[in-house]
mmCIF file of C-alpha atoms in Angstrom:
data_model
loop_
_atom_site.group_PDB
_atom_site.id
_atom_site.type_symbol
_atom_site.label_atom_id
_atom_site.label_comp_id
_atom_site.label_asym_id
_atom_site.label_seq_id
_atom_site.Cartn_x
_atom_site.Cartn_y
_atom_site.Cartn_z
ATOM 1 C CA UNK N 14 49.895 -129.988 32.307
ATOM 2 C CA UNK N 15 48.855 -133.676 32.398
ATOM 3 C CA UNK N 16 49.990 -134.011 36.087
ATOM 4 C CA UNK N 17 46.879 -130.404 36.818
ATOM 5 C CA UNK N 18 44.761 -132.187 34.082
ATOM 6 C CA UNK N 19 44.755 -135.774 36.473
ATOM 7 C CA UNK N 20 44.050 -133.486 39.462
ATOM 8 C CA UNK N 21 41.244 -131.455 38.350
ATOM 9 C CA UNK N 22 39.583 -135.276 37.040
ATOM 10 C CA UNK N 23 39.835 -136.380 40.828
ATOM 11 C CA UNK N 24 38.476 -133.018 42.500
ATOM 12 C CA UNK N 25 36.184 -132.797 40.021
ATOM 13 C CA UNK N 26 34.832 -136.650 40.730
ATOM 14 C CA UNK N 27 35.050 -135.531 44.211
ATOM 15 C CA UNK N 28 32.631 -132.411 44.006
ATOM 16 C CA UNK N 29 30.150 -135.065 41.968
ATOM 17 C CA UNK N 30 30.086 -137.500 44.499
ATOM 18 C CA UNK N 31 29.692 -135.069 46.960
ATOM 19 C CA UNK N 32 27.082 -133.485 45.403
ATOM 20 C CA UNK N 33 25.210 -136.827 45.319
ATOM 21 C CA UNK N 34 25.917 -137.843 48.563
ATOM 22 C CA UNK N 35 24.183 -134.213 49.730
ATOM 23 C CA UNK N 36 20.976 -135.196 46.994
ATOM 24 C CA UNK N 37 21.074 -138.987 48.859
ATOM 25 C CA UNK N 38 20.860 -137.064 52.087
ATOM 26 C CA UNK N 39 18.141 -134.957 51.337
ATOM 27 C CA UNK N 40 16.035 -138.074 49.590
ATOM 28 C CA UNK N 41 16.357 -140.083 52.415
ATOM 29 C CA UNK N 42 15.243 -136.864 54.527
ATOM 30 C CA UNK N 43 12.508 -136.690 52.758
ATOM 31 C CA UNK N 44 10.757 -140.563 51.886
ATOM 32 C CA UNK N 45 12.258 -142.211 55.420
ATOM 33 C CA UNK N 46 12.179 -138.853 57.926
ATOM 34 C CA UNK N 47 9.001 -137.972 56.100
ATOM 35 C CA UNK N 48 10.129 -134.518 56.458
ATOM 36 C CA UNK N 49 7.883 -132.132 54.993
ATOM 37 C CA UNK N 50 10.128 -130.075 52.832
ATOM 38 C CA UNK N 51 14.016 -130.306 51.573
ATOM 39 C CA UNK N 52 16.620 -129.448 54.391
ATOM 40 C CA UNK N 53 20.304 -128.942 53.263
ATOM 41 C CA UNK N 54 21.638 -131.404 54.814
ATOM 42 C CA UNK N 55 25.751 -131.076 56.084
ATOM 43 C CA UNK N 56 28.182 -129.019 57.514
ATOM 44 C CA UNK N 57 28.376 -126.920 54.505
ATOM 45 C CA UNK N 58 26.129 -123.853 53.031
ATOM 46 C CA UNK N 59 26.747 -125.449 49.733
ATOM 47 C CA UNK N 60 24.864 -128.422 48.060
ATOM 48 C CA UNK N 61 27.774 -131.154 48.952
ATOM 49 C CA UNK N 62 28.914 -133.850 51.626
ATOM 50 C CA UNK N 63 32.511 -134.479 51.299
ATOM 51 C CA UNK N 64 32.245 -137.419 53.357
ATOM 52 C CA UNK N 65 30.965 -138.916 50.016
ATOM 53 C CA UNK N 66 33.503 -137.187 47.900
ATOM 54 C CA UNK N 67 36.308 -138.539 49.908
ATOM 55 C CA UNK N 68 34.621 -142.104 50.494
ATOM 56 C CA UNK N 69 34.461 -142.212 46.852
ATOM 57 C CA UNK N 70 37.845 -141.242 46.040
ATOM 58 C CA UNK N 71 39.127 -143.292 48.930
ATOM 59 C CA UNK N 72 37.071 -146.368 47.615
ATOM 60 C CA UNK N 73 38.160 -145.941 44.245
ATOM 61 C CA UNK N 74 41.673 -146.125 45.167
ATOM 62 C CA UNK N 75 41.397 -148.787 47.208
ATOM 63 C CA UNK N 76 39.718 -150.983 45.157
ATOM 64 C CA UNK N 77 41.344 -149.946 41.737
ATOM 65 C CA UNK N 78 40.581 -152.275 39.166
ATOM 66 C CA UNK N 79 39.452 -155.283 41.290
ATOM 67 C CA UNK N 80 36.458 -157.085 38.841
ATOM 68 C CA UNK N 81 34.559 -158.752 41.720
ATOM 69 C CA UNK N 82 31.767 -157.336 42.746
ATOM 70 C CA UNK N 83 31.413 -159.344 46.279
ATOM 71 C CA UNK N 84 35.311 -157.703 46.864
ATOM 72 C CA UNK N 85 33.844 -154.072 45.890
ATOM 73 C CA UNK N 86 31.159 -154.324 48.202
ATOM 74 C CA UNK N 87 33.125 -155.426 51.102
ATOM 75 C CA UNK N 88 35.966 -153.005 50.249
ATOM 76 C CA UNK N 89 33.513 -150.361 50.141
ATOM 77 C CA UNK N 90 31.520 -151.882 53.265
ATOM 78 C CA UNK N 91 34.672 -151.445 55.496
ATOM 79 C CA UNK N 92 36.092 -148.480 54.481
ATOM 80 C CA UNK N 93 33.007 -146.770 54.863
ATOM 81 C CA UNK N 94 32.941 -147.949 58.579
ATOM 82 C CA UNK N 95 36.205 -146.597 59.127
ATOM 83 C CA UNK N 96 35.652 -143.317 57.395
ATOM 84 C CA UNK N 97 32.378 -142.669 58.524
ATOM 85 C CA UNK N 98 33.463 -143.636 62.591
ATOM 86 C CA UNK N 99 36.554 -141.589 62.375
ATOM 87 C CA UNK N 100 35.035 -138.272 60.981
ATOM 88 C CA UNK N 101 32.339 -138.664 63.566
ATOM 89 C CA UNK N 102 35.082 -138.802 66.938
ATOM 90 C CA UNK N 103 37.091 -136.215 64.867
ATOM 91 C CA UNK N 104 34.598 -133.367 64.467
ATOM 92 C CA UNK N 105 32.985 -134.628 68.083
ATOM 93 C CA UNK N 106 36.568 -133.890 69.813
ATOM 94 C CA UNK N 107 37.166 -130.793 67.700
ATOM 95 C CA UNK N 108 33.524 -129.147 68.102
ATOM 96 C CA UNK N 109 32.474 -131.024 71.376
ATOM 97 C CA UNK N 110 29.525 -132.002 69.038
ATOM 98 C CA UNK N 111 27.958 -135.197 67.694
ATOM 99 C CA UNK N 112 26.514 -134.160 64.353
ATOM 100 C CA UNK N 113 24.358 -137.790 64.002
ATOM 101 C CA UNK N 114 23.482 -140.420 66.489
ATOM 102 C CA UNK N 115 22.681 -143.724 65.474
ATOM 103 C CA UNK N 116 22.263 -145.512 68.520
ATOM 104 C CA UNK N 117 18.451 -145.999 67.922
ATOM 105 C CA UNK N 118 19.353 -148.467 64.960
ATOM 106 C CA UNK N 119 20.337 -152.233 65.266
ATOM 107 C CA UNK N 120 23.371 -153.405 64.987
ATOM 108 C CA UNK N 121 25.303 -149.428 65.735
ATOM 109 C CA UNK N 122 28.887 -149.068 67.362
ATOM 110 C CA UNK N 123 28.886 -146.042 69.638
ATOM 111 C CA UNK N 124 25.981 -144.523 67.648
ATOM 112 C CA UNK N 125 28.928 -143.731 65.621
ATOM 113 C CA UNK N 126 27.849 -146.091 62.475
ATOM 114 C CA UNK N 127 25.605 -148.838 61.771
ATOM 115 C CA UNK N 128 24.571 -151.877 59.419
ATOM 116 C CA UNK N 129 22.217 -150.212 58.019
ATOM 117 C CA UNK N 130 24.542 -146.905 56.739
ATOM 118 C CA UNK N 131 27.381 -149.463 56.303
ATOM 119 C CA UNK N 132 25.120 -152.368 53.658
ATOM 120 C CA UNK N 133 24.127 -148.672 51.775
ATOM 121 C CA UNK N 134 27.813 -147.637 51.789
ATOM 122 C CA UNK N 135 28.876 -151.540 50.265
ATOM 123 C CA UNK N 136 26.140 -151.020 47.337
ATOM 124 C CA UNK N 137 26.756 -147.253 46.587
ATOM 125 C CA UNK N 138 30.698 -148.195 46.360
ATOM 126 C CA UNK N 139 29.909 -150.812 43.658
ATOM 127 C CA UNK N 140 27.841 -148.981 41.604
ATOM 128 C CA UNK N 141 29.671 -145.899 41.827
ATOM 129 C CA UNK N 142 33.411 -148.132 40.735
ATOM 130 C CA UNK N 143 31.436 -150.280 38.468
ATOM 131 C CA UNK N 144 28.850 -147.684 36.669
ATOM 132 C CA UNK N 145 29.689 -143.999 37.713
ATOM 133 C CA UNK N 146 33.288 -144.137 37.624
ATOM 134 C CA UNK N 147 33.580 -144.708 34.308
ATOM 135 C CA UNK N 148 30.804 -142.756 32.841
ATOM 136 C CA UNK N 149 31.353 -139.650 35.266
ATOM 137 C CA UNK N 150 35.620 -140.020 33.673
ATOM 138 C CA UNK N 151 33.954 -140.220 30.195
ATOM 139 C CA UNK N 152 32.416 -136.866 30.707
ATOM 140 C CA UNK N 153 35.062 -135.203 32.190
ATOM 141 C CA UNK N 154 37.372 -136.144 29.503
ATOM 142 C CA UNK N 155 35.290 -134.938 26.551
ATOM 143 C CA UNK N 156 35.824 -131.395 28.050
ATOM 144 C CA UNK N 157 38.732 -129.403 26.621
ATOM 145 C CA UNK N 158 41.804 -129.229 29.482
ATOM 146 C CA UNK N 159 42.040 -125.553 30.022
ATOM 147 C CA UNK N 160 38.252 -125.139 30.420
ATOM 148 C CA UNK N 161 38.132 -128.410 32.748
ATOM 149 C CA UNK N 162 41.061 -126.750 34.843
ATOM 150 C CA UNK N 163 39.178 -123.350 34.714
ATOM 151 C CA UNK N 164 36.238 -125.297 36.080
ATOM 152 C CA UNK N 165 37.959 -126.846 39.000
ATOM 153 C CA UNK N 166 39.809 -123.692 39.778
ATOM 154 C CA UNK N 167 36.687 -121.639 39.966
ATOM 155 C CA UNK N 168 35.045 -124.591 41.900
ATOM 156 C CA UNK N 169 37.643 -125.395 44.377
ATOM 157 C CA UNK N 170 37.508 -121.355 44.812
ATOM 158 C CA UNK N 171 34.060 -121.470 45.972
ATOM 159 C CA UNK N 172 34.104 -124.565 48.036
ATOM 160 C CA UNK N 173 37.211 -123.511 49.663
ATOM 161 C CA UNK N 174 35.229 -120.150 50.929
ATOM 162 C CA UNK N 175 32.354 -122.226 51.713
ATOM 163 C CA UNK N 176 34.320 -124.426 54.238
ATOM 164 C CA UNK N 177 35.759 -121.092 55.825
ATOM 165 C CA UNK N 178 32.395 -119.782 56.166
ATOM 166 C CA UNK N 179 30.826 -123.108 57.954
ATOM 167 C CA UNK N 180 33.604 -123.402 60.052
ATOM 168 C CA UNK N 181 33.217 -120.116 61.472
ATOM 169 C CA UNK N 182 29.650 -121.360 62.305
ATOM 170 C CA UNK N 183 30.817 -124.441 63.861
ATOM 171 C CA UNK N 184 33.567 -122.791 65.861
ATOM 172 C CA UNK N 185 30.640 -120.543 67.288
ATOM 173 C CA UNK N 186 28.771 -123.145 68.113
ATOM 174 C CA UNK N 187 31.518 -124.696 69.967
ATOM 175 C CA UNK N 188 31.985 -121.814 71.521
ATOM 176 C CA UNK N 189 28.557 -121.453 72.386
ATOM 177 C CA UNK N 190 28.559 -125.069 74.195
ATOM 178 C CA UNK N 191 31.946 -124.406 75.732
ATOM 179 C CA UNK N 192 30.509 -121.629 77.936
ATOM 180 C CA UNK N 193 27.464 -123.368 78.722
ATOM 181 C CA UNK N 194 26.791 -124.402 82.603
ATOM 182 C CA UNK N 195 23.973 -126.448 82.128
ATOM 183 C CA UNK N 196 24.111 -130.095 84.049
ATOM 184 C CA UNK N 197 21.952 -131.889 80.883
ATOM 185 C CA UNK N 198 23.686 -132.749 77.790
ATOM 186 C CA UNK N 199 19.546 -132.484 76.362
ATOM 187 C CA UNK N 200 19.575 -129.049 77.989
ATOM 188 C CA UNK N 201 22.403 -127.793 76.290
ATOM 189 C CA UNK N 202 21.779 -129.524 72.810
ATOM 190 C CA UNK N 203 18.242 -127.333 72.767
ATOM 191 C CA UNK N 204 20.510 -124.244 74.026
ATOM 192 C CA UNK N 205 22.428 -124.922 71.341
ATOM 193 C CA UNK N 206 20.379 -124.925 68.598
ATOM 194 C CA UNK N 207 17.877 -122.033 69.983
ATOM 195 C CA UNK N 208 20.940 -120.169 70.218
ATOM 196 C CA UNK N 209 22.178 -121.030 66.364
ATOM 197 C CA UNK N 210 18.578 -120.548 65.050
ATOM 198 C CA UNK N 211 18.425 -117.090 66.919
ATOM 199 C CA UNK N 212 21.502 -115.826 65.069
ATOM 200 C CA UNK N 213 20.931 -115.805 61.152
ATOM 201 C CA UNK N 214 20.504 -117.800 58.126
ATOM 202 C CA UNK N 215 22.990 -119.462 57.992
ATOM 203 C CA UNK N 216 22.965 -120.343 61.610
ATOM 204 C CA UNK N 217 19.515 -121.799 61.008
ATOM 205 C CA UNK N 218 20.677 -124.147 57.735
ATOM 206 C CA UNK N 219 23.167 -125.757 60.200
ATOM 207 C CA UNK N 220 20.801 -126.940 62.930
ATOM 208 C CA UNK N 221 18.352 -127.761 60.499
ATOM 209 C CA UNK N 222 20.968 -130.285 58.574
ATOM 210 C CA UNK N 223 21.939 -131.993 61.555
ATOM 211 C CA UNK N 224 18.551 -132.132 64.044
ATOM 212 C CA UNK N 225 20.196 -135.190 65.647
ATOM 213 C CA UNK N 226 23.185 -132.866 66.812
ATOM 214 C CA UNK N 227 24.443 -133.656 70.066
ATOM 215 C CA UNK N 228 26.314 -131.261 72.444
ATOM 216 C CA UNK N 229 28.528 -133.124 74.564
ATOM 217 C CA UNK N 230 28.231 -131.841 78.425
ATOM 218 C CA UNK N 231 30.951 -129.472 79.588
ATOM 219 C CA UNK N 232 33.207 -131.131 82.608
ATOM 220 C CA UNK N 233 32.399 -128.383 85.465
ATOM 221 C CA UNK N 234 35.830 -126.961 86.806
ATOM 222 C CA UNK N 235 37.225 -127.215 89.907
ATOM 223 C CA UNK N 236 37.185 -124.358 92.664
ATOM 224 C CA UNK N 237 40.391 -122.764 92.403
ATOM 225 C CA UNK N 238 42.245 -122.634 95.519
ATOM 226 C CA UNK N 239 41.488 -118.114 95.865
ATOM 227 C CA UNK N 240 37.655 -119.159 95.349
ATOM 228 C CA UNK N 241 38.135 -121.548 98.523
ATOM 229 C CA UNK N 242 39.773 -119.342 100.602
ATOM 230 C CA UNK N 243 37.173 -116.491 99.939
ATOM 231 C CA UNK N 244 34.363 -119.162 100.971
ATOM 232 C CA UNK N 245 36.446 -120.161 104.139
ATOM 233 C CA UNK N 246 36.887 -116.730 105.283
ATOM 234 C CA UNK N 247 33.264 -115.521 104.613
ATOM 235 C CA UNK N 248 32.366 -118.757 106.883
ATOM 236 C CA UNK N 249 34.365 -117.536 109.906
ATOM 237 C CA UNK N 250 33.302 -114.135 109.457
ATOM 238 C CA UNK N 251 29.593 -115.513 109.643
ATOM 239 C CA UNK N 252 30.561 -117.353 112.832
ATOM 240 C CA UNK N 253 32.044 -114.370 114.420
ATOM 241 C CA UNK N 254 29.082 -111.970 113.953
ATOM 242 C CA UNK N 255 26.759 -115.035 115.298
#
């Protein structure tokens, strides 16, 4: 009991910090994009970026109960880098995608992550060790243990249907650039999205989180050796007949 009890705390601090991750997002949409209305922003249909659920959790466990707040921030300043870089080549290999691009910002590697995202990711890790942690734990614990389990069943129910339904969407969308001929990687990013914005709702709340998403340009394949040997023998043919 103690053992479900522990992991129902941590998914449960996981859904929170996702959940204000996806608010962060959608602030910073708002007051730096100056985007005229709320877009919900990530992968998922639901209000939540797990990148910030498991940066948190990551971060937290990392860190555990270091005091200094200059060893926090750098902690949380590196790790961030290495989680936010790797998701980024992950989902790009799996999806042939780029989801964000931060090469127009100083200081970037790859476009992948910058300064800027990384400073933000240093102060959000000390203030969510030093001042969330424990007050977000304090919560948690003043709920009854079979209701808090029922919670994170029920919760880890719907986000687990939610990730099944968004990756259908992606795979689609990989699909989508996968059979695309065109020669620009701009020209198939717009495809791309007109496509997904064509196709439903849900479709639609994807390309609107990520309107930096990047299609990476399909490799054209080779001329198989039957498609030569048609060409060659329509080219005599010609040559005969002249």
């Amino acid at each position: 009991m103690e053992t479900a009890v522990n992991l129902a705390n941590w998914f449960l601090l996981f859904i929170i910090y996702s959940f204000i991750g996806w608010a962060l997002e959608v602030a910073l949409g708002l007051v730096i994009e100056k985007r005229h209305k709320p877009v919900n922003r990530g992968f998922l249909i639901g209000p939540i970026c797990p990148i910030y659920g498991f940066g948190a959790i990551i971060m937290t466990l990392i860190v555990g109960k270091a005091d200094g707040v200059l060893e926090i921030f750098c902690v949380c300043f590196l790790s961030g880098a290495i989680i936010e870089y790797l998701t980024s080549y992950i989902m790009e290999k799996l999806f042939h995608v780029r989801w964000w691009d931060y090469s127009d910002k100083a200081f970037n590697v790859n476009g992948r992550i910058c300064l800027q995202c990384l400073i933000m990711f240093g102060i959000l890790g000390v203030l969510a060790i030093k001042v969330l942690n424990p007050l977000v734990l304090g919560l948690l614990n003043n709920i009854p243990e079979v209701p808090r389990l029922a919670i994170a069943v029920i919760v880890f129910i719907i986000m687990l249907a939610d990730i099944l339904i968004s990756l259908w969407l992606i795979i689609k969308c990989r699909v989508t650039v996968g059979t695309s001929e065109r020669d620009a990687t701009e020209e198939i990013t717009e495809n791309v999205r007109k496509v997904m914005m064509e196709k439903g709702k849900l479709n639609r709340r994807l390309a609107k989180a990520f309107p930096d998403m990047q299609a990476k340009k399909k490799t054209p394949r080779k001329k198989t050796s039957r498609t030569k040997t048609a060409s060659r023998t329509k080219t005599t043919s010609s040559r005969k007949k002249a």
